[in-house]
Amino acid sequence: MGNLTGRTALITGAAMGNGLGIARVMAQKGALVIMTDKSEQVFESARRLEESEKGVRTAAYQMDVTDPDCVRDVVREAEAAHGPLHILVNNAGVSLLTDIREMDEKLRKLHFDVNIQGAWNCVKAVLPGMMERHYGRLIHMSSVTGPVVCDPANIAYATTKAALLGFSKAIAIDTAEYNITSNAILPGYFMTPMVQLTAEETDPNDPQRVLDEIAESVPVKRLGRPEEIGYLAAFLASDEAAYITGAEIRIDGGSTLPETSCVGR
Ligand SMILES: NC(=O)c1ccc[n+]([C@@H]2O[C@H](COP(=O)([O-])OP(=O)(O)OC[C@H]3O[C@@H](n4cnc5c(N)ncnc54)[C@H](O)[C@@H]3O)[C@@H](O)[C@H]2O)c1
């Protein structure tokens, strides 16, 4: 028995990357994992997860977090089929670099729609049921980018990831008496398709160089693995974490630690 046995978790953006890592760990810890994604790849990812991990339980739905009607329908359908949702992980996100001089509106809209409005839509769909039942665990995937640090060309992404902290805290204070917690995870660099794309945008000729340099700049000398975010998310989703709410937790291999690159070296 894991510490999420009997719980049902809906995870957005679960077809790949961090969302898939979170789904894997939560399923290993006993949760019934409702994997959702805009991409139909989510069905194959859920099938493979069930194949590779003995005894885990998953369900998969195609869901675009930017479409409130679609989110509401999937939540209704999932709850009708699998019972009440206890856990929501707002993980779906996009990250594209943009020149500060352009402040491209299309790119701004895409980031705001997926990263902020998407999280809003999902909370709106699950919160009434959680408040009625006096139980809920809400986890939002922010980033160290925005709230703590920022590399160049990240204006659209960084803005959204900082916004999620206010969003998470506002939910935390309004739902604390309902036995609902709301917390934000702030990852550093994790090896996912998103980071592969960032490396390709940065140096189309040699993305591996970018990945190697990122790893070199992190005190633990590597990028994170999606399952490592999964362990943190699973803890925040457990009953043991009942006293943690409105928190922002960094998971970055120490990447935000160095104050200079010279002192004491
Ligand atoms: N990888 C990192 O280093 C890193 C660091 C900090 C924060 N994060 C955050 O972690 C989360 C996951 O990142 P990742 O690196 O796994 O990204 P990824 O691009 O590898 O995977 C993101 C998933 O979200 C899905 N998605 C995109 N738009 C969607 C939409 N409108 N509706 C539903 N699903 C949608 C994609 O199809 C994909 O499966 C994001 O919120 C990201 O900002 C990642």
PDB file of C-alpha atoms and ligand atoms in Angstrom:
ATOM      1  CA  MET A   1       0.000   0.000   0.000  1.00  0.00           C
ATOM      2  CA  GLY A   2       1.316   3.411  -0.967  1.00  0.00           C
ATOM      3  CA  ASN A   3       0.475   6.689   0.709  1.00  0.00           C
ATOM      4  CA  LEU A   4      -1.881   7.593  -2.164  1.00  0.00           C
ATOM      5  CA  THR A   5      -3.925   4.391  -2.073  1.00  0.00           C
ATOM      6  CA  GLY A   6      -7.615   5.201  -2.466  1.00  0.00           C
ATOM      7  CA  ARG A   7      -6.895   8.604  -4.009  1.00  0.00           C
ATOM      8  CA  THR A   8      -7.707   9.717  -7.541  1.00  0.00           C
ATOM      9  CA  ALA A   9      -5.394  12.234  -9.189  1.00  0.00           C
ATOM     10  CA  LEU A  10      -6.007  14.214 -12.364  1.00  0.00           C
ATOM     11  CA  ILE A  11      -2.784  15.345 -14.025  1.00  0.00           C
ATOM     12  CA  THR A  12      -2.674  17.756 -16.967  1.00  0.00           C
ATOM     13  CA  GLY A  13      -0.003  17.557 -19.658  1.00  0.00           C
ATOM     14  CA  ALA A  14       0.627  13.945 -18.681  1.00  0.00           C
ATOM     15  CA  ALA A  15       1.564  12.541 -22.108  1.00  0.00           C
ATOM     16  CA  MET A  16       5.268  13.230 -21.635  1.00  0.00           C
ATOM     17  CA  GLY A  17       7.914  14.996 -19.576  1.00  0.00           C
ATOM     18  CA  ASN A  18       7.222  16.038 -16.007  1.00  0.00           C
ATOM     19  CA  GLY A  19       3.514  15.180 -16.199  1.00  0.00           C
ATOM     20  CA  LEU A  20       4.321  11.603 -17.165  1.00  0.00           C
ATOM     21  CA  GLY A  21       6.913  11.403 -14.359  1.00  0.00           C
ATOM     22  CA  ILE A  22       4.325  12.626 -11.852  1.00  0.00           C
ATOM     23  CA  ALA A  23       1.739  10.148 -13.185  1.00  0.00           C
ATOM     24  CA  ARG A  24       4.225   7.283 -12.843  1.00  0.00           C
ATOM     25  CA  VAL A  25       5.159   8.049  -9.237  1.00  0.00           C
ATOM     26  CA  MET A  26       1.596   8.781  -8.083  1.00  0.00           C
ATOM     27  CA  ALA A  27       0.450   5.522  -9.693  1.00  0.00           C
ATOM     28  CA  GLN A  28       3.303   3.628  -7.991  1.00  0.00           C
ATOM     29  CA  LYS A  29       2.131   5.078  -4.688  1.00  0.00           C
ATOM     30  CA  GLY A  30      -1.353   3.680  -5.207  1.00  0.00           C
ATOM     31  CA  ALA A  31      -3.344   6.522  -6.772  1.00  0.00           C
ATOM     32  CA  LEU A  32      -5.716   5.986  -9.658  1.00  0.00           C
ATOM     33  CA  VAL A  33      -4.144   8.365 -12.130  1.00  0.00           C
ATOM     34  CA  ILE A  34      -6.300  10.246 -14.633  1.00  0.00           C
ATOM     35  CA  MET A  35      -3.810  11.259 -17.310  1.00  0.00           C
ATOM     36  CA  THR A  36      -4.942  14.149 -19.512  1.00  0.00           C
ATOM     37  CA  ASP A  37      -3.244  15.975 -22.363  1.00  0.00           C
ATOM     38  CA  LYS A  38      -3.987  18.008 -25.455  1.00  0.00           C
ATOM     39  CA  SER A  39      -1.971  15.437 -27.392  1.00  0.00           C
ATOM     40  CA  GLU A  40      -3.519  12.073 -28.207  1.00  0.00           C
ATOM     41  CA  GLN A  41      -0.151  10.605 -27.265  1.00  0.00           C
ATOM     42  CA  VAL A  42      -1.638  10.487 -23.740  1.00  0.00           C
ATOM     43  CA  PHE A  43      -3.444   7.220 -24.602  1.00  0.00           C
ATOM     44  CA  GLU A  44      -0.212   5.492 -25.607  1.00  0.00           C
ATOM     45  CA  SER A  45       1.618   6.914 -22.567  1.00  0.00           C
ATOM     46  CA  ALA A  46      -1.076   5.572 -20.219  1.00  0.00           C
ATOM     47  CA  ARG A  47      -0.996   2.181 -21.924  1.00  0.00           C
ATOM     48  CA  ARG A  48       2.784   1.969 -21.608  1.00  0.00           C
ATOM     49  CA  LEU A  49       2.689   3.057 -17.974  1.00  0.00           C
ATOM     50  CA  GLU A  50       0.260   0.261 -17.142  1.00  0.00           C
ATOM     51  CA  GLU A  51       2.459  -2.183 -19.054  1.00  0.00           C
ATOM     52  CA  SER A  52       5.706  -1.175 -17.348  1.00  0.00           C
ATOM     53  CA  GLU A  53       4.471  -0.831 -13.754  1.00  0.00           C
ATOM     54  CA  LYS A  54       2.728  -3.879 -12.352  1.00  0.00           C
ATOM     55  CA  GLY A  55      -0.658  -3.215 -10.759  1.00  0.00           C
ATOM     56  CA  VAL A  56      -0.883   0.526 -11.441  1.00  0.00           C
ATOM     57  CA  ARG A  57      -4.211   2.036 -12.448  1.00  0.00           C
ATOM     58  CA  THR A  58      -4.572   4.758 -15.068  1.00  0.00           C
ATOM     59  CA  ALA A  59      -7.212   6.327 -17.270  1.00  0.00           C
ATOM     60  CA  ALA A  60      -6.542   8.683 -20.161  1.00  0.00           C
ATOM     61  CA  TYR A  61      -8.473  11.595 -21.636  1.00  0.00           C
ATOM     62  CA  GLN A  62      -7.637  14.048 -24.390  1.00  0.00           C
ATOM     63  CA  MET A  63      -8.120  17.479 -22.781  1.00  0.00           C
ATOM     64  CA  ASP A  64      -7.007  20.939 -23.828  1.00  0.00           C
ATOM     65  CA  VAL A  65      -6.673  23.019 -20.647  1.00  0.00           C
ATOM     66  CA  THR A  66      -7.371  26.245 -22.560  1.00  0.00           C
ATOM     67  CA  ASP A  67     -10.920  25.081 -23.371  1.00  0.00           C
ATOM     68  CA  PRO A  68     -13.121  25.470 -20.256  1.00  0.00           C
ATOM     69  CA  ASP A  69     -15.976  23.401 -21.710  1.00  0.00           C
ATOM     70  CA  CYS A  70     -13.634  20.542 -22.551  1.00  0.00           C
ATOM     71  CA  VAL A  71     -12.088  20.676 -19.053  1.00  0.00           C
ATOM     72  CA  ARG A  72     -15.513  20.678 -17.379  1.00  0.00           C
ATOM     73  CA  ASP A  73     -16.718  17.760 -19.521  1.00  0.00           C
ATOM     74  CA  VAL A  74     -13.603  15.663 -18.861  1.00  0.00           C
ATOM     75  CA  VAL A  75     -13.817  16.284 -15.103  1.00  0.00           C
ATOM     76  CA  ARG A  76     -17.507  15.280 -15.140  1.00  0.00           C
ATOM     77  CA  GLU A  77     -16.826  12.198 -17.241  1.00  0.00           C
ATOM     78  CA  ALA A  78     -13.829  11.141 -15.139  1.00  0.00           C
ATOM     79  CA  GLU A  79     -15.727  11.563 -11.865  1.00  0.00           C
ATOM     80  CA  ALA A  80     -18.721   9.646 -13.228  1.00  0.00           C
ATOM     81  CA  ALA A  81     -16.439   6.782 -14.280  1.00  0.00           C
ATOM     82  CA  HIS A  82     -13.880   6.761 -11.445  1.00  0.00           C
ATOM     83  CA  GLY A  83     -15.409   8.598  -8.489  1.00  0.00           C
ATOM     84  CA  PRO A  84     -14.455  11.921  -6.898  1.00  0.00           C
ATOM     85  CA  LEU A  85     -11.138  13.571  -7.653  1.00  0.00           C
ATOM     86  CA  HIS A  86      -8.896  14.154  -4.660  1.00  0.00           C
ATOM     87  CA  ILE A  87      -5.805  15.558  -6.379  1.00  0.00           C
ATOM     88  CA  LEU A  88      -5.268  17.988  -9.270  1.00  0.00           C
ATOM     89  CA  VAL A  89      -1.830  18.608 -10.731  1.00  0.00           C
ATOM     90  CA  ASN A  90      -1.775  21.672 -12.972  1.00  0.00           C
ATOM     91  CA  ASN A  91       1.252  20.609 -14.978  1.00  0.00           C
ATOM     92  CA  ALA A  92       0.436  21.396 -18.644  1.00  0.00           C
ATOM     93  CA  GLY A  93       2.586  24.230 -19.884  1.00  0.00           C
ATOM     94  CA  VAL A  94       4.358  25.760 -22.852  1.00  0.00           C
ATOM     95  CA  SER A  95       7.711  27.504 -23.040  1.00  0.00           C
ATOM     96  CA  LEU A  96       9.028  29.324 -26.095  1.00  0.00           C
ATOM     97  CA  LEU A  97      11.776  31.905 -26.222  1.00  0.00           C
ATOM     98  CA  THR A  98      10.971  35.387 -27.564  1.00  0.00           C
ATOM     99  CA  ASP A  99      13.065  38.457 -28.296  1.00  0.00           C
ATOM    100  CA  ILE A 100      12.296  41.185 -25.717  1.00  0.00           C
ATOM    101  CA  ARG A 101      12.211  43.801 -28.504  1.00  0.00           C
ATOM    102  CA  GLU A 102       9.312  42.022 -30.189  1.00  0.00           C
ATOM    103  CA  MET A 103       7.173  41.183 -27.155  1.00  0.00           C
ATOM    104  CA  ASP A 104       5.235  39.000 -29.571  1.00  0.00           C
ATOM    105  CA  GLU A 105       1.487  39.100 -28.771  1.00  0.00           C
ATOM    106  CA  LYS A 106       0.770  35.666 -30.221  1.00  0.00           C
ATOM    107  CA  LEU A 107       3.397  34.123 -28.019  1.00  0.00           C
ATOM    108  CA  ARG A 108       2.208  36.104 -24.996  1.00  0.00           C
ATOM    109  CA  LYS A 109      -1.348  34.880 -25.564  1.00  0.00           C
ATOM    110  CA  LEU A 110      -0.273  31.264 -25.961  1.00  0.00           C
ATOM    111  CA  HIS A 111       1.672  31.346 -22.670  1.00  0.00           C
ATOM    112  CA  PHE A 112      -1.071  33.155 -20.744  1.00  0.00           C
ATOM    113  CA  ASP A 113      -3.791  30.874 -22.188  1.00  0.00           C
ATOM    114  CA  VAL A 114      -2.061  27.570 -21.404  1.00  0.00           C
ATOM    115  CA  ASN A 115       0.012  28.355 -18.319  1.00  0.00           C
ATOM    116  CA  ILE A 116      -2.393  30.678 -16.446  1.00  0.00           C
ATOM    117  CA  GLN A 117      -5.891  30.320 -17.918  1.00  0.00           C
ATOM    118  CA  GLY A 118      -5.392  26.555 -18.219  1.00  0.00           C
ATOM    119  CA  ALA A 119      -4.672  26.244 -14.507  1.00  0.00           C
ATOM    120  CA  TRP A 120      -7.635  28.521 -13.744  1.00  0.00           C
ATOM    121  CA  ASN A 121      -9.981  26.367 -15.871  1.00  0.00           C
ATOM    122  CA  CYS A 122      -8.912  23.163 -14.126  1.00  0.00           C
ATOM    123  CA  VAL A 123      -9.231  24.532 -10.605  1.00  0.00           C
ATOM    124  CA  LYS A 124     -12.639  25.980 -11.491  1.00  0.00           C
ATOM    125  CA  ALA A 125     -13.809  22.556 -12.655  1.00  0.00           C
ATOM    126  CA  VAL A 126     -12.613  20.537  -9.640  1.00  0.00           C
ATOM    127  CA  LEU A 127     -12.927  22.966  -6.730  1.00  0.00           C
ATOM    128  CA  PRO A 128     -16.715  22.899  -6.090  1.00  0.00           C
ATOM    129  CA  GLY A 129     -16.614  19.111  -5.604  1.00  0.00           C
ATOM    130  CA  MET A 130     -13.521  19.287  -3.398  1.00  0.00           C
ATOM    131  CA  MET A 131     -15.100  22.003  -1.211  1.00  0.00           C
ATOM    132  CA  GLU A 132     -18.301  20.026  -0.897  1.00  0.00           C
ATOM    133  CA  ARG A 133     -16.363  16.931   0.167  1.00  0.00           C
ATOM    134  CA  HIS A 134     -13.917  18.859   2.383  1.00  0.00           C
ATOM    135  CA  TYR A 135     -10.850  17.321   0.787  1.00  0.00           C
ATOM    136  CA  GLY A 136      -8.437  18.367  -1.936  1.00  0.00           C
ATOM    137  CA  ARG A 137      -4.806  18.602  -2.953  1.00  0.00           C
ATOM    138  CA  LEU A 138      -3.965  21.175  -5.632  1.00  0.00           C
ATOM    139  CA  ILE A 139      -0.456  21.310  -7.062  1.00  0.00           C
ATOM    140  CA  HIS A 140       0.659  23.900  -9.605  1.00  0.00           C
ATOM    141  CA  MET A 141       3.782  23.595 -11.733  1.00  0.00           C
ATOM    142  CA  SER A 142       5.499  26.960 -11.545  1.00  0.00           C
ATOM    143  CA  SER A 143       9.254  27.285 -12.177  1.00  0.00           C
ATOM    144  CA  VAL A 144      12.353  28.923 -10.755  1.00  0.00           C
ATOM    145  CA  THR A 145      12.167  30.938 -14.010  1.00  0.00           C
ATOM    146  CA  GLY A 146      10.218  34.057 -13.100  1.00  0.00           C
ATOM    147  CA  PRO A 147       9.764  33.692  -9.342  1.00  0.00           C
ATOM    148  CA  VAL A 148      13.513  33.292  -8.594  1.00  0.00           C
ATOM    149  CA  VAL A 149      15.777  33.665 -11.634  1.00  0.00           C
ATOM    150  CA  CYS A 150      15.491  34.258 -15.368  1.00  0.00           C
ATOM    151  CA  ASP A 151      17.522  33.481 -18.480  1.00  0.00           C
ATOM    152  CA  PRO A 152      17.234  35.826 -21.489  1.00  0.00           C
ATOM    153  CA  ALA A 153      14.244  35.702 -23.880  1.00  0.00           C
ATOM    154  CA  ASN A 154      11.858  34.256 -21.280  1.00  0.00           C
ATOM    155  CA  ILE A 155       9.484  37.216 -20.816  1.00  0.00           C
ATOM    156  CA  ALA A 156       6.272  35.372 -21.733  1.00  0.00           C
ATOM    157  CA  TYR A 157       7.090  32.207 -19.802  1.00  0.00           C
ATOM    158  CA  ALA A 158       8.541  33.908 -16.702  1.00  0.00           C
ATOM    159  CA  THR A 159       5.480  36.164 -16.363  1.00  0.00           C
ATOM    160  CA  THR A 160       3.132  33.182 -16.282  1.00  0.00           C
ATOM    161  CA  LYS A 161       5.186  31.154 -13.827  1.00  0.00           C
ATOM    162  CA  ALA A 162       5.300  34.069 -11.370  1.00  0.00           C
ATOM    163  CA  ALA A 163       1.529  34.558 -11.765  1.00  0.00           C
ATOM    164  CA  LEU A 164       0.916  30.960 -10.690  1.00  0.00           C
ATOM    165  CA  LEU A 165       2.361  31.715  -7.246  1.00  0.00           C
ATOM    166  CA  GLY A 166      -0.298  34.360  -6.560  1.00  0.00           C
ATOM    167  CA  PHE A 167      -2.927  32.019  -7.961  1.00  0.00           C
ATOM    168  CA  SER A 168      -1.815  29.170  -5.700  1.00  0.00           C
ATOM    169  CA  LYS A 169      -1.733  31.331  -2.567  1.00  0.00           C
ATOM    170  CA  ALA A 170      -5.147  32.869  -3.265  1.00  0.00           C
ATOM    171  CA  ILE A 171      -6.637  29.385  -3.501  1.00  0.00           C
ATOM    172  CA  ALA A 172      -4.753  28.248  -0.397  1.00  0.00           C
ATOM    173  CA  ILE A 173      -6.176  30.985   1.823  1.00  0.00           C
ATOM    174  CA  ASP A 174      -9.750  30.626   0.593  1.00  0.00           C
ATOM    175  CA  THR A 175      -9.863  26.849   0.897  1.00  0.00           C
ATOM    176  CA  ALA A 176      -7.761  26.186   4.017  1.00  0.00           C
ATOM    177  CA  GLU A 177     -10.824  25.540   6.169  1.00  0.00           C
ATOM    178  CA  TYR A 178     -12.063  22.976   3.672  1.00  0.00           C
ATOM    179  CA  ASN A 179      -9.111  20.632   4.193  1.00  0.00           C
ATOM    180  CA  ILE A 180      -7.787  21.641   0.774  1.00  0.00           C
ATOM    181  CA  THR A 181      -4.143  22.516   0.203  1.00  0.00           C
ATOM    182  CA  SER A 182      -2.697  24.453  -2.725  1.00  0.00           C
ATOM    183  CA  ASN A 183       1.035  24.473  -3.345  1.00  0.00           C
ATOM    184  CA  ALA A 184       3.449  25.433  -6.104  1.00  0.00           C
ATOM    185  CA  ILE A 185       6.448  23.437  -7.299  1.00  0.00           C
ATOM    186  CA  LEU A 186       9.354  25.451  -8.729  1.00  0.00           C
ATOM    187  CA  PRO A 187      11.568  23.173 -10.841  1.00  0.00           C
ATOM    188  CA  GLY A 188      14.955  24.056 -12.258  1.00  0.00           C
ATOM    189  CA  TYR A 189      15.966  22.318 -15.500  1.00  0.00           C
ATOM    190  CA  PHE A 190      14.493  18.832 -16.008  1.00  0.00           C
ATOM    191  CA  MET A 191      15.227  16.621 -19.007  1.00  0.00           C
ATOM    192  CA  THR A 192      11.942  16.729 -20.922  1.00  0.00           C
ATOM    193  CA  PRO A 193      10.830  17.439 -24.522  1.00  0.00           C
ATOM    194  CA  MET A 194      10.293  21.084 -23.438  1.00  0.00           C
ATOM    195  CA  VAL A 195      13.934  21.492 -22.433  1.00  0.00           C
ATOM    196  CA  GLN A 196      15.083  19.668 -25.562  1.00  0.00           C
ATOM    197  CA  LEU A 197      13.131  22.301 -27.549  1.00  0.00           C
ATOM    198  CA  THR A 198      14.703  25.145 -25.533  1.00  0.00           C
ATOM    199  CA  ALA A 199      18.148  23.725 -26.320  1.00  0.00           C
ATOM    200  CA  GLU A 200      17.256  23.518 -30.023  1.00  0.00           C
ATOM    201  CA  GLU A 201      15.944  27.109 -30.034  1.00  0.00           C
ATOM    202  CA  THR A 202      19.127  28.302 -28.313  1.00  0.00           C
ATOM    203  CA  ASP A 203      21.554  26.487 -30.621  1.00  0.00           C
ATOM    204  CA  PRO A 204      19.881  24.693 -33.551  1.00  0.00           C
ATOM    205  CA  ASN A 205      23.276  23.390 -34.690  1.00  0.00           C
ATOM    206  CA  ASP A 206      24.329  21.922 -31.369  1.00  0.00           C
ATOM    207  CA  PRO A 207      21.514  21.516 -28.811  1.00  0.00           C
ATOM    208  CA  GLN A 208      23.546  18.909 -26.926  1.00  0.00           C
ATOM    209  CA  ARG A 209      26.142  21.606 -26.130  1.00  0.00           C
ATOM    210  CA  VAL A 210      23.360  23.653 -24.473  1.00  0.00           C
ATOM    211  CA  LEU A 211      22.173  20.648 -22.435  1.00  0.00           C
ATOM    212  CA  ASP A 212      25.762  19.892 -21.364  1.00  0.00           C
ATOM    213  CA  GLU A 213      26.313  23.494 -20.295  1.00  0.00           C
ATOM    214  CA  ILE A 214      23.054  23.564 -18.340  1.00  0.00           C
ATOM    215  CA  ALA A 215      24.173  20.393 -16.513  1.00  0.00           C
ATOM    216  CA  GLU A 216      27.593  21.887 -15.836  1.00  0.00           C
ATOM    217  CA  SER A 217      26.018  25.018 -14.303  1.00  0.00           C
ATOM    218  CA  VAL A 218      23.906  23.047 -11.818  1.00  0.00           C
ATOM    219  CA  PRO A 219      25.709  22.224  -8.532  1.00  0.00           C
ATOM    220  CA  VAL A 220      24.649  18.545  -8.716  1.00  0.00           C
ATOM    221  CA  LYS A 221      25.989  18.490 -12.321  1.00  0.00           C
ATOM    222  CA  ARG A 222      22.947  17.122 -14.100  1.00  0.00           C
ATOM    223  CA  LEU A 223      19.420  18.002 -15.140  1.00  0.00           C
ATOM    224  CA  GLY A 224      16.545  16.693 -13.038  1.00  0.00           C
ATOM    225  CA  ARG A 225      14.545  13.573 -13.880  1.00  0.00           C
ATOM    226  CA  PRO A 226      10.743  13.886 -14.199  1.00  0.00           C
ATOM    227  CA  GLU A 227      10.232  11.177 -11.545  1.00  0.00           C
ATOM    228  CA  GLU A 228      12.070  13.411  -9.049  1.00  0.00           C
ATOM    229  CA  ILE A 229       9.310  16.005  -9.449  1.00  0.00           C
ATOM    230  CA  GLY A 230       6.887  13.099  -9.114  1.00  0.00           C
ATOM    231  CA  TYR A 231       8.199  12.233  -5.632  1.00  0.00           C
ATOM    232  CA  LEU A 232       7.696  15.817  -4.457  1.00  0.00           C
ATOM    233  CA  ALA A 233       4.237  16.072  -6.030  1.00  0.00           C
ATOM    234  CA  ALA A 234       3.218  12.726  -4.499  1.00  0.00           C
ATOM    235  CA  PHE A 235       4.283  13.934  -1.056  1.00  0.00           C
ATOM    236  CA  LEU A 236       2.363  17.213  -1.424  1.00  0.00           C
ATOM    237  CA  ALA A 237      -0.649  15.165  -2.522  1.00  0.00           C
ATOM    238  CA  SER A 238      -0.501  12.864   0.508  1.00  0.00           C
ATOM    239  CA  ASP A 239      -2.218  13.133   3.873  1.00  0.00           C
ATOM    240  CA  GLU A 240       1.219  13.576   5.480  1.00  0.00           C
ATOM    241  CA  ALA A 241       1.429  17.012   3.805  1.00  0.00           C
ATOM    242  CA  ALA A 242      -1.837  18.312   5.325  1.00  0.00           C
ATOM    243  CA  TYR A 243      -0.043  21.197   7.087  1.00  0.00           C
ATOM    244  CA  ILE A 244       1.708  22.463   3.942  1.00  0.00           C
ATOM    245  CA  THR A 245      -0.354  24.997   2.019  1.00  0.00           C
ATOM    246  CA  GLY A 246       0.394  28.180   0.104  1.00  0.00           C
ATOM    247  CA  ALA A 247       4.010  27.021  -0.117  1.00  0.00           C
ATOM    248  CA  GLU A 248       6.453  27.348  -3.004  1.00  0.00           C
ATOM    249  CA  ILE A 249       8.972  24.548  -3.088  1.00  0.00           C
ATOM    250  CA  ARG A 250      12.106  24.662  -5.238  1.00  0.00           C
ATOM    251  CA  ILE A 251      13.467  21.461  -6.773  1.00  0.00           C
ATOM    252  CA  ASP A 252      16.501  22.467  -8.795  1.00  0.00           C
ATOM    253  CA  GLY A 253      19.639  20.506  -7.860  1.00  0.00           C
ATOM    254  CA  GLY A 254      20.902  23.732  -6.282  1.00  0.00           C
ATOM    255  CA  SER A 255      20.816  25.648  -9.584  1.00  0.00           C
ATOM    256  CA  THR A 256      19.597  28.839  -7.877  1.00  0.00           C
ATOM    257  CA  LEU A 257      22.188  28.602  -5.074  1.00  0.00           C
ATOM    258  CA  PRO A 258      25.371  30.192  -6.466  1.00  0.00           C
ATOM    259  CA  GLU A 259      25.655  33.917  -5.665  1.00  0.00           C
ATOM    260  CA  THR A 260      28.774  34.389  -7.802  1.00  0.00           C
ATOM    261  CA  SER A 261      30.782  32.166 -10.099  1.00  0.00           C
ATOM    262  CA  CYS A 262      34.124  33.179  -8.520  1.00  0.00           C
ATOM    263  CA  VAL A 263      34.068  33.626  -4.720  1.00  0.00           C
ATOM    264  CA  GLY A 264      35.608  30.700  -2.807  1.00  0.00           C
ATOM    265  CA  ARG A 265      36.323  28.732  -5.966  1.00  0.00           C
TER     266      ARG A 265
HETATM  267  N1  LIG B   1      11.309  20.776 -17.888  1.00  0.00           N
HETATM  268  C1  LIG B   1      11.724  21.743 -17.115  1.00  0.00           C
HETATM  269  O1  LIG B   1      12.918  21.972 -16.962  1.00  0.00           O
HETATM  270  C2  LIG B   1      10.736  22.609 -16.392  1.00  0.00           C
HETATM  271  C3  LIG B   1      11.236  23.556 -15.490  1.00  0.00           C
HETATM  272  C4  LIG B   1      10.338  24.333 -14.781  1.00  0.00           C
HETATM  273  C5  LIG B   1       8.975  24.159 -14.940  1.00  0.00           C
HETATM  274  N2  LIG B   1       8.525  23.233 -15.826  1.00  0.00           N
HETATM  275  C6  LIG B   1       7.075  23.099 -15.978  1.00  0.00           C
HETATM  276  O2  LIG B   1       6.690  21.743 -15.899  1.00  0.00           O
HETATM  277  C7  LIG B   1       5.519  21.547 -16.698  1.00  0.00           C
HETATM  278  C8  LIG B   1       5.762  20.398 -17.678  1.00  0.00           C
HETATM  279  O3  LIG B   1       6.895  20.724 -18.446  1.00  0.00           O
HETATM  280  P1  LIG B   1       7.665  19.677 -19.364  1.00  0.00           P
HETATM  281  O4  LIG B   1       9.059  20.110 -19.379  1.00  0.00           O
HETATM  282  O5  LIG B   1       7.291  18.301 -19.002  1.00  0.00           O
HETATM  283  O6  LIG B   1       7.003  20.077 -20.785  1.00  0.00           O
HETATM  284  P2  LIG B   1       6.762  19.182 -22.101  1.00  0.00           P
HETATM  285  O7  LIG B   1       6.608  20.160 -23.227  1.00  0.00           O
HETATM  286  O8  LIG B   1       7.814  18.175 -22.195  1.00  0.00           O
HETATM  287  O9  LIG B   1       5.344  18.531 -21.792  1.00  0.00           O
HETATM  288  C9  LIG B   1       4.227  19.381 -21.639  1.00  0.00           C
HETATM  289  C10 LIG B   1       2.955  18.609 -21.889  1.00  0.00           C
HETATM  290  O10 LIG B   1       1.873  19.556 -21.799  1.00  0.00           O
HETATM  291  C11 LIG B   1       0.986  19.309 -22.884  1.00  0.00           C
HETATM  292  N3  LIG B   1       0.241  20.519 -23.229  1.00  0.00           N
HETATM  293  C12 LIG B   1       0.681  21.627 -23.852  1.00  0.00           C
HETATM  294  N4  LIG B   1      -0.328  22.471 -24.051  1.00  0.00           N
HETATM  295  C13 LIG B   1      -1.435  21.894 -23.544  1.00  0.00           C
HETATM  296  C14 LIG B   1      -2.792  22.267 -23.454  1.00  0.00           C
HETATM  297  N5  LIG B   1      -3.241  23.413 -23.969  1.00  0.00           N
HETATM  298  N6  LIG B   1      -3.648  21.427 -22.838  1.00  0.00           N
HETATM  299  C15 LIG B   1      -3.225  20.246 -22.336  1.00  0.00           C
HETATM  300  N7  LIG B   1      -1.968  19.826 -22.426  1.00  0.00           N
HETATM  301  C16 LIG B   1      -1.081  20.647 -23.011  1.00  0.00           C
HETATM  302  C17 LIG B   1       1.893  18.856 -24.030  1.00  0.00           C
HETATM  303  O11 LIG B   1       1.160  18.158 -25.020  1.00  0.00           O
HETATM  304  C18 LIG B   1       2.892  17.986 -23.291  1.00  0.00           C
HETATM  305  O12 LIG B   1       2.464  16.653 -23.196  1.00  0.00           O
HETATM  306  C19 LIG B   1       5.264  22.881 -17.406  1.00  0.00           C
HETATM  307  O13 LIG B   1       4.289  23.611 -16.703  1.00  0.00           O
HETATM  308  C20 LIG B   1       6.591  23.572 -17.325  1.00  0.00           C
HETATM  309  O14 LIG B   1       6.495  24.966 -17.389  1.00  0.00           O
HETATM  310  C21 LIG B   1       9.374  22.471 -16.575  1.00  0.00           C
END
